[in-house]
């Protein structure tokens, strides 16, 4: 679930990790992955682990009706996690194209170029792998 800013919660969203993937939680329990911070509230992500867990659980109580306390909690801070495709980002893509043209054999791939989702990143890698293969294959 993604949570619009207007809703007034502190988490940005939650993945239902143990519903998506097997072996992510002991029997009778679930694993949820929630996101805090982002460009919406970058400083919130700097709060200590215990505070992050507490504010996340508080939001999940309202949103999902969660009761009780987590049996396990883990937090990771990604300081520069996801590229922001803001207005004008095309300039950076143009620069990457220009750099590749000027330096044959240099290739850019990843979430900063072809879209931020994991599937976009995989497609980006496959595309660049094809381009590298073409680059390395001598003309017949
Ligand atoms: C917290 C978070 C949650 C996300 N959730 C989702 C989601 O639910 N669904 C979804 O579709 N996408 C999600 N994304 C987005 C998606 O996961 C990423 O955009 C995608 O994984 C990016 O793939 P990538 O290969 O471009 O970059 P990365 O996965 O960042 O891989 C880059 C790799 O390069 C390595 N590296 C960096 N610099 C160097 C260097 N100088 N030398 C050698 N190695 C280097 C890094 O260590 C890293 O392993 C999420 C991203 C984050 C951060």
PDB file of C-alpha atoms and ligand atoms in Angstrom, residues 15 35 78 81-83 109-112 115-119 121, ligand 1:
ATOM      1  CA  UNK A  15       4.934  -4.063   1.524  1.00  0.00           C
ATOM      2  CA  UNK A  35       9.068   2.943   4.441  1.00  0.00           C
ATOM      3  CA  UNK A  78      19.430   4.318   2.650  1.00  0.00           C
ATOM      4  CA  UNK A  81      18.066   5.560  -2.120  1.00  0.00           C
ATOM      5  CA  UNK A  82      15.998   6.317  -5.190  1.00  0.00           C
ATOM      6  CA  UNK A  83      16.733   8.732  -8.042  1.00  0.00           C
ATOM      7  CA  UNK A 109      22.258   1.148 -16.943  1.00  0.00           C
ATOM      8  CA  UNK A 110      20.131   1.147 -13.858  1.00  0.00           C
ATOM      9  CA  UNK A 111      17.385   2.934 -11.998  1.00  0.00           C
ATOM     10  CA  UNK A 112      18.785   6.410 -12.710  1.00  0.00           C
ATOM     11  CA  UNK A 115      12.925   3.933 -14.495  1.00  0.00           C
ATOM     12  CA  UNK A 116      13.169   3.222 -10.789  1.00  0.00           C
ATOM     13  CA  UNK A 117      11.254  -0.023 -10.344  1.00  0.00           C
ATOM     14  CA  UNK A 118      13.044  -3.326 -10.003  1.00  0.00           C
ATOM     15  CA  UNK A 119      11.450  -4.531 -13.242  1.00  0.00           C
ATOM     16  CA  UNK A 121      16.112  -1.953 -13.615  1.00  0.00           C
TER      17      UNK A 121
HETATM   18  C1  LIG B   1      14.041   1.083   0.142  1.00  0.00           C
HETATM   19  C2  LIG B   1      13.706   0.763  -1.297  1.00  0.00           C
HETATM   20  C3  LIG B   1      12.540   0.071  -1.580  1.00  0.00           C
HETATM   21  C4  LIG B   1      12.202  -0.236  -2.891  1.00  0.00           C
HETATM   22  N1  LIG B   1      11.061  -0.931  -3.159  1.00  0.00           N
HETATM   23  C5  LIG B   1      10.778  -1.290  -4.413  1.00  0.00           C
HETATM   24  C6  LIG B   1       9.625  -2.079  -4.724  1.00  0.00           C
HETATM   25  O1  LIG B   1       8.865  -2.478  -3.824  1.00  0.00           O
HETATM   26  N2  LIG B   1       9.370  -2.394  -5.995  1.00  0.00           N
HETATM   27  C7  LIG B   1      10.181  -1.992  -7.017  1.00  0.00           C
HETATM   28  O2  LIG B   1       9.909  -2.311  -8.180  1.00  0.00           O
HETATM   29  N3  LIG B   1      11.276  -1.236  -6.771  1.00  0.00           N
HETATM   30  C8  LIG B   1      11.585  -0.879  -5.506  1.00  0.00           C
HETATM   31  N4  LIG B   1      12.694  -0.121  -5.236  1.00  0.00           N
HETATM   32  C9  LIG B   1      13.454   0.369  -6.356  1.00  0.00           C
HETATM   33  C10 LIG B   1      14.389  -0.699  -6.920  1.00  0.00           C
HETATM   34  O3  LIG B   1      14.668  -1.660  -5.936  1.00  0.00           O
HETATM   35  C11 LIG B   1      15.693  -0.046  -7.320  1.00  0.00           C
HETATM   36  O4  LIG B   1      15.448   1.113  -8.090  1.00  0.00           O
HETATM   37  C12 LIG B   1      16.510  -1.049  -8.137  1.00  0.00           C
HETATM   38  O5  LIG B   1      16.888  -2.110  -7.290  1.00  0.00           O
HETATM   39  C13 LIG B   1      17.711  -0.366  -8.684  1.00  0.00           C
HETATM   40  O6  LIG B   1      18.522  -1.351  -9.322  1.00  0.00           O
HETATM   41  P1  LIG B   1      19.916  -0.936  -9.877  1.00  0.00           P
HETATM   42  O7  LIG B   1      20.575  -2.193 -10.333  1.00  0.00           O
HETATM   43  O8  LIG B   1      19.776   0.177 -10.842  1.00  0.00           O
HETATM   44  O9  LIG B   1      20.687  -0.301  -8.622  1.00  0.00           O
HETATM   45  P2  LIG B   1      21.115  -0.992  -7.254  1.00  0.00           P
HETATM   46  O10 LIG B   1      20.195  -2.112  -6.887  1.00  0.00           O
HETATM   47  O11 LIG B   1      21.294   0.144  -6.304  1.00  0.00           O
HETATM   48  O12 LIG B   1      22.503  -1.661  -7.613  1.00  0.00           O
HETATM   49  C14 LIG B   1      23.675  -0.878  -7.777  1.00  0.00           C
HETATM   50  C15 LIG B   1      24.824  -1.729  -7.299  1.00  0.00           C
HETATM   51  O13 LIG B   1      26.039  -1.089  -7.645  1.00  0.00           O
HETATM   52  C16 LIG B   1      26.887  -1.153  -6.540  1.00  0.00           C
HETATM   53  N5  LIG B   1      27.829  -0.035  -6.659  1.00  0.00           N
HETATM   54  C17 LIG B   1      27.599   1.273  -6.460  1.00  0.00           C
HETATM   55  N6  LIG B   1      28.702   1.984  -6.691  1.00  0.00           N
HETATM   56  C18 LIG B   1      29.650   1.108  -7.051  1.00  0.00           C
HETATM   57  C19 LIG B   1      31.003   1.235  -7.413  1.00  0.00           C
HETATM   58  N7  LIG B   1      31.606   2.410  -7.479  1.00  0.00           N
HETATM   59  N8  LIG B   1      31.689   0.098  -7.722  1.00  0.00           N
HETATM   60  C20 LIG B   1      31.088  -1.101  -7.686  1.00  0.00           C
HETATM   61  N9  LIG B   1      29.788  -1.296  -7.334  1.00  0.00           N
HETATM   62  C21 LIG B   1      29.091  -0.192  -7.033  1.00  0.00           C
HETATM   63  C22 LIG B   1      26.004  -1.033  -5.327  1.00  0.00           C
HETATM   64  O14 LIG B   1      26.628  -1.549  -4.187  1.00  0.00           O
HETATM   65  C23 LIG B   1      24.819  -1.884  -5.776  1.00  0.00           C
HETATM   66  O15 LIG B   1      24.994  -3.247  -5.459  1.00  0.00           O
HETATM   67  C24 LIG B   1      13.063   0.177  -3.927  1.00  0.00           C
HETATM   68  C25 LIG B   1      14.251   0.855  -3.639  1.00  0.00           C
HETATM   69  C26 LIG B   1      14.570   1.146  -2.329  1.00  0.00           C
HETATM   70  C27 LIG B   1      15.870   1.854  -2.025  1.00  0.00           C
END
